JSON list of C-alpha atoms in Angstrom, two decimals:
[
{"chain": "I", "resi": 1, "resn": "GLN", "atom": "CA", "xyz": [185.70, 69.40, 107.72]},
{"chain": "I", "resi": 2, "resn": "VAL", "atom": "CA", "xyz": [188.30, 71.80, 106.39]},
{"chain": "I", "resi": 3, "resn": "GLN", "atom": "CA", "xyz": [187.25, 73.67, 103.30]},
{"chain": "I", "resi": 4, "resn": "LEU", "atom": "CA", "xyz": [188.93, 76.45, 101.34]},
{"chain": "I", "resi": 5, "resn": "VAL", "atom": "CA", "xyz": [187.05, 78.23, 98.59]},
{"chain": "I", "resi": 6, "resn": "GLU", "atom": "CA", "xyz": [188.68, 80.79, 96.33]},
{"chain": "I", "resi": 7, "resn": "SER", "atom": "CA", "xyz": [186.83, 83.51, 94.50]},
{"chain": "I", "resi": 8, "resn": "GLY", "atom": "CA", "xyz": [187.47, 86.86, 92.86]},
{"chain": "I", "resi": 9, "resn": "GLY", "atom": "CA", "xyz": [189.25, 85.82, 89.70]},
{"chain": "I", "resi": 10, "resn": "GLY", "atom": "CA", "xyz": [188.38, 87.10, 86.26]},
{"chain": "I", "resi": 11, "resn": "LEU", "atom": "CA", "xyz": [189.59, 89.10, 83.30]},
{"chain": "I", "resi": 12, "resn": "VAL", "atom": "CA", "xyz": [191.61, 92.18, 84.21]},
{"chain": "I", "resi": 13, "resn": "GLN", "atom": "CA", "xyz": [193.42, 94.71, 82.09]},
{"chain": "I", "resi": 14, "resn": "PRO", "atom": "CA", "xyz": [197.15, 95.20, 82.49]},
{"chain": "I", "resi": 15, "resn": "GLY", "atom": "CA", "xyz": [197.89, 97.73, 85.17]},
{"chain": "I", "resi": 16, "resn": "GLY", "atom": "CA", "xyz": [194.72, 96.93, 87.04]},
{"chain": "I", "resi": 17, "resn": "SER", "atom": "CA", "xyz": [194.21, 95.42, 90.46]},
{"chain": "I", "resi": 18, "resn": "LEU", "atom": "CA", "xyz": [192.41, 92.38, 91.75]},
{"chain": "I", "resi": 19, "resn": "GLU", "atom": "CA", "xyz": [191.48, 91.04, 95.15]},
{"chain": "I", "resi": 20, "resn": "LEU", "atom": "CA", "xyz": [191.14, 87.31, 95.59]},
{"chain": "I", "resi": 21, "resn": "THR", "atom": "CA", "xyz": [189.35, 85.73, 98.52]},
{"chain": "I", "resi": 22, "resn": "CYS", "atom": "CA", "xyz": [189.96, 82.45, 100.26]},
{"chain": "I", "resi": 23, "resn": "ALA", "atom": "CA", "xyz": [186.97, 81.59, 102.43]},
{"chain": "I", "resi": 24, "resn": "VAL", "atom": "CA", "xyz": [188.12, 79.37, 105.29]},
{"chain": "I", "resi": 25, "resn": "SER", "atom": "CA", "xyz": [185.86, 76.93, 107.10]},
{"chain": "I", "resi": 26, "resn": "GLY", "atom": "CA", "xyz": [186.59, 74.15, 109.56]},
{"chain": "I", "resi": 27, "resn": "LEU", "atom": "CA", "xyz": [189.69, 75.90, 110.94]},
{"chain": "I", "resi": 28, "resn": "THR", "atom": "CA", "xyz": [190.11, 78.00, 114.07]},
{"chain": "I", "resi": 29, "resn": "LEU", "atom": "CA", "xyz": [191.19, 81.58, 113.53]},
{"chain": "I", "resi": 30, "resn": "GLY", "atom": "CA", "xyz": [194.50, 82.12, 115.30]},
{"chain": "I", "resi": 31, "resn": "LEU", "atom": "CA", "xyz": [195.71, 78.59, 114.73]},
{"chain": "I", "resi": 32, "resn": "TYR", "atom": "CA", "xyz": [195.91, 78.23, 110.97]},
{"chain": "I", "resi": 33, "resn": "VAL", "atom": "CA", "xyz": [198.30, 79.39, 108.30]},
{"chain": "I", "resi": 34, "resn": "ILE", "atom": "CA", "xyz": [197.18, 79.95, 104.73]},
{"chain": "I", "resi": 35, "resn": "GLY", "atom": "CA", "xyz": [199.30, 80.32, 101.64]},
{"chain": "I", "resi": 36, "resn": "TRP", "atom": "CA", "xyz": [198.48, 81.65, 98.20]},
{"chain": "I", "resi": 37, "resn": "PHE", "atom": "CA", "xyz": [199.87, 79.91, 95.14]},
{"chain": "I", "resi": 38, "resn": "ARG", "atom": "CA", "xyz": [199.44, 80.14, 91.41]},
{"chain": "I", "resi": 39, "resn": "GLN", "atom": "CA", "xyz": [200.00, 77.98, 88.40]},
{"chain": "I", "resi": 40, "resn": "ALA", "atom": "CA", "xyz": [200.45, 79.58, 85.02]},
{"chain": "I", "resi": 41, "resn": "PRO", "atom": "CA", "xyz": [199.90, 77.65, 81.79]},
{"chain": "I", "resi": 42, "resn": "GLY", "atom": "CA", "xyz": [202.82, 75.34, 81.13]},
{"chain": "I", "resi": 43, "resn": "LYS", "atom": "CA", "xyz": [204.54, 76.23, 84.39]},
{"chain": "I", "resi": 44, "resn": "GLU", "atom": "CA", "xyz": [204.91, 74.66, 87.78]},
{"chain": "I", "resi": 45, "resn": "ARG", "atom": "CA", "xyz": [202.86, 75.85, 90.70]},
{"chain": "I", "resi": 46, "resn": "GLU", "atom": "CA", "xyz": [204.61, 78.53, 92.72]},
{"chain": "I", "resi": 47, "resn": "GLN", "atom": "CA", "xyz": [204.00, 79.94, 96.16]},
{"chain": "I", "resi": 48, "resn": "LEU", "atom": "CA", "xyz": [203.30, 83.64, 96.32]},
{"chain": "I", "resi": 49, "resn": "SER", "atom": "CA", "xyz": [202.77, 84.34, 100.00]},
{"chain": "I", "resi": 50, "resn": "CYS", "atom": "CA", "xyz": [201.50, 83.04, 103.29]},
{"chain": "I", "resi": 51, "resn": "ILE", "atom": "CA", "xyz": [200.10, 84.47, 106.49]},
{"chain": "I", "resi": 52, "resn": "ARG", "atom": "CA", "xyz": [199.91, 83.24, 110.06]},
{"chain": "I", "resi": 53, "resn": "SER", "atom": "CA", "xyz": [196.51, 83.86, 111.58]},
{"chain": "I", "resi": 54, "resn": "SER", "atom": "CA", "xyz": [198.11, 83.81, 115.05]},
{"chain": "I", "resi": 55, "resn": "ASP", "atom": "CA", "xyz": [199.69, 87.22, 114.57]},
{"chain": "I", "resi": 56, "resn": "GLN", "atom": "CA", "xyz": [198.95, 88.12, 110.93]},
{"chain": "I", "resi": 57, "resn": "THR", "atom": "CA", "xyz": [202.62, 87.96, 110.00]},
{"chain": "I", "resi": 58, "resn": "ALA", "atom": "CA", "xyz": [202.99, 87.58, 106.25]},
{"chain": "I", "resi": 59, "resn": "PHE", "atom": "CA", "xyz": [205.75, 86.25, 104.03]},
{"chain": "I", "resi": 60, "resn": "TYR", "atom": "CA", "xyz": [206.18, 86.88, 100.31]},
{"chain": "I", "resi": 61, "resn": "GLN", "atom": "CA", "xyz": [208.01, 85.52, 97.34]},
{"chain": "I", "resi": 62, "resn": "GLY", "atom": "CA", "xyz": [210.66, 88.05, 96.42]},
{"chain": "I", "resi": 63, "resn": "ASP", "atom": "CA", "xyz": [209.38, 88.65, 92.89]},
{"chain": "I", "resi": 64, "resn": "VAL", "atom": "CA", "xyz": [205.88, 89.65, 94.01]},
{"chain": "I", "resi": 65, "resn": "LYS", "atom": "CA", "xyz": [206.69, 91.60, 97.14]},
{"chain": "I", "resi": 66, "resn": "GLY", "atom": "CA", "xyz": [205.40, 95.13, 96.74]},
{"chain": "I", "resi": 67, "resn": "ARG", "atom": "CA", "xyz": [202.65, 94.19, 94.29]},
{"chain": "I", "resi": 68, "resn": "HIS", "atom": "CA", "xyz": [200.96, 91.52, 96.38]},
{"chain": "I", "resi": 69, "resn": "THR", "atom": "CA", "xyz": [199.33, 91.97, 99.76]},
{"chain": "I", "resi": 70, "resn": "ILE", "atom": "CA", "xyz": [198.00, 89.04, 101.76]},
{"chain": "I", "resi": 71, "resn": "PHE", "atom": "CA", "xyz": [195.72, 89.88, 104.65]},
{"chain": "I", "resi": 72, "resn": "LEU", "atom": "CA", "xyz": [193.10, 88.42, 106.97]},
{"chain": "I", "resi": 73, "resn": "ASP", "atom": "CA", "xyz": [189.47, 89.41, 107.22]},
{"chain": "I", "resi": 74, "resn": "THR", "atom": "CA", "xyz": [188.93, 88.12, 110.74]},
{"chain": "I", "resi": 75, "resn": "ALA", "atom": "CA", "xyz": [185.22, 88.95, 110.76]},
{"chain": "I", "resi": 76, "resn": "ARG", "atom": "CA", "xyz": [184.60, 86.73, 107.76]},
{"chain": "I", "resi": 77, "resn": "ASN", "atom": "CA", "xyz": [187.41, 84.22, 108.39]},
{"chain": "I", "resi": 78, "resn": "GLU", "atom": "CA", "xyz": [188.85, 84.90, 104.95]},
{"chain": "I", "resi": 79, "resn": "VAL", "atom": "CA", "xyz": [192.39, 85.25, 103.68]},
{"chain": "I", "resi": 80, "resn": "ASN", "atom": "CA", "xyz": [192.60, 87.74, 100.86]},
{"chain": "I", "resi": 81, "resn": "LEU", "atom": "CA", "xyz": [195.25, 88.43, 98.27]},
{"chain": "I", "resi": 82, "resn": "ARG", "atom": "CA", "xyz": [195.38, 91.79, 96.60]},
{"chain": "I", "resi": 83, "resn": "VAL", "atom": "CA", "xyz": [197.42, 92.04, 93.44]},
{"chain": "I", "resi": 84, "resn": "ASP", "atom": "CA", "xyz": [198.27, 95.47, 92.05]},
{"chain": "I", "resi": 85, "resn": "ASN", "atom": "CA", "xyz": [199.72, 96.60, 88.74]},
{"chain": "I", "resi": 86, "resn": "LEU", "atom": "CA", "xyz": [198.80, 93.34, 87.04]},
{"chain": "I", "resi": 87, "resn": "VAL", "atom": "CA", "xyz": [200.85, 92.17, 84.09]},
{"chain": "I", "resi": 88, "resn": "ALA", "atom": "CA", "xyz": [200.26, 89.42, 81.56]},
{"chain": "I", "resi": 89, "resn": "GLU", "atom": "CA", "xyz": [202.61, 87.14, 83.50]},
{"chain": "I", "resi": 90, "resn": "ASP", "atom": "CA", "xyz": [200.15, 87.18, 86.39]},
{"chain": "I", "resi": 91, "resn": "THR", "atom": "CA", "xyz": [197.74, 85.12, 84.29]},
{"chain": "I", "resi": 92, "resn": "ALA", "atom": "CA", "xyz": [197.29, 81.87, 86.17]},
{"chain": "I", "resi": 93, "resn": "VAL", "atom": "CA", "xyz": [195.00, 79.81, 88.33]},
{"chain": "I", "resi": 94, "resn": "TYR", "atom": "CA", "xyz": [195.34, 81.03, 91.89]},
{"chain": "I", "resi": 95, "resn": "TYR", "atom": "CA", "xyz": [194.97, 78.66, 94.81]},
{"chain": "I", "resi": 96, "resn": "CYS", "atom": "CA", "xyz": [194.91, 78.99, 98.56]},
{"chain": "I", "resi": 97, "resn": "ALA", "atom": "CA", "xyz": [196.05, 76.16, 100.78]},
{"chain": "I", "resi": 98, "resn": "ARG", "atom": "CA", "xyz": [196.43, 75.27, 104.43]},
{"chain": "I", "resi": 99, "resn": "TYR", "atom": "CA", "xyz": [199.86, 74.89, 105.96]},
{"chain": "I", "resi": 100, "resn": "ALA", "atom": "CA", "xyz": [200.34, 71.34, 107.26]},
{"chain": "I", "resi": 101, "resn": "GLY", "atom": "CA", "xyz": [201.20, 71.16, 110.94]},
{"chain": "I", "resi": 102, "resn": "HIS", "atom": "CA", "xyz": [201.59, 73.82, 113.61]},
{"chain": "I", "resi": 103, "resn": "CYS", "atom": "CA", "xyz": [202.99, 77.21, 112.75]},
{"chain": "I", "resi": 104, "resn": "LEU", "atom": "CA", "xyz": [202.34, 79.82, 115.41]},
{"chain": "I", "resi": 105, "resn": "ALA", "atom": "CA", "xyz": [205.72, 81.49, 114.90]},
{"chain": "I", "resi": 106, "resn": "CYS", "atom": "CA", "xyz": [207.37, 79.75, 111.98]},
{"chain": "I", "resi": 107, "resn": "ASN", "atom": "CA", "xyz": [208.24, 81.01, 108.54]},
{"chain": "I", "resi": 108, "resn": "CYS", "atom": "CA", "xyz": [205.42, 79.51, 106.51]},
{"chain": "I", "resi": 109, "resn": "PHE", "atom": "CA", "xyz": [206.99, 80.18, 103.12]},
{"chain": "I", "resi": 110, "resn": "GLY", "atom": "CA", "xyz": [208.14, 77.02, 101.41]},
{"chain": "I", "resi": 111, "resn": "GLY", "atom": "CA", "xyz": [206.54, 74.66, 103.89]},
{"chain": "I", "resi": 112, "resn": "ARG", "atom": "CA", "xyz": [204.19, 71.79, 103.24]},
{"chain": "I", "resi": 113, "resn": "TYR", "atom": "CA", "xyz": [200.54, 72.53, 102.47]},
{"chain": "I", "resi": 114, "resn": "ASP", "atom": "CA", "xyz": [197.97, 69.78, 102.64]},
{"chain": "I", "resi": 115, "resn": "THR", "atom": "CA", "xyz": [194.50, 71.14, 101.92]},
{"chain": "I", "resi": 116, "resn": "TRP", "atom": "CA", "xyz": [193.75, 73.07, 98.74]},
{"chain": "I", "resi": 117, "resn": "GLY", "atom": "CA", "xyz": [190.91, 75.03, 97.27]},
{"chain": "I", "resi": 118, "resn": "GLN", "atom": "CA", "xyz": [189.66, 74.49, 93.76]},
{"chain": "I", "resi": 119, "resn": "GLY", "atom": "CA", "xyz": [191.37, 77.59, 92.38]},
{"chain": "I", "resi": 120, "resn": "THR", "atom": "CA", "xyz": [190.21, 80.77, 90.69]},
{"chain": "I", "resi": 121, "resn": "GLN", "atom": "CA", "xyz": [191.31, 81.81, 87.22]},
{"chain": "I", "resi": 122, "resn": "VAL", "atom": "CA", "xyz": [192.93, 85.20, 86.64]},
{"chain": "I", "resi": 123, "resn": "ILE", "atom": "CA", "xyz": [193.49, 86.41, 83.10]},
{"chain": "I", "resi": 124, "resn": "VAL", "atom": "CA", "xyz": [195.38, 89.62, 82.48]},
{"chain": "I", "resi": 125, "resn": "SER", "atom": "CA", "xyz": [194.73, 90.86, 78.99]},
{"chain": "I", "resi": 126, "resn": "THR", "atom": "CA", "xyz": [193.51, 93.78, 76.94]}
]
């Protein structure tokens, strides 16, 4: 059974950093692709990044590139998202999701994702 569980959210001051974790179970490392998304209040869900576990190639939304880093913890089978220099606009529920289908060498940004975690809330505020 595929399961994705996010953690690491919380209240952070502007300018701070946060590392979110997506614990992956039921998927084979090297074969899956995971994306990070967020949904801010009153806005549509947007994709932030994705990473192929086959070669750890990552793709980013243009607006977050440079502040976001997606990476694998292969020992723990986790996909982490580090967000630096947080601003109020980063306040959102953050989700990880599994890319639907095979993607050993594809561009996983903008594709279809079919299994989602429950989300973790990030609030950026003083």
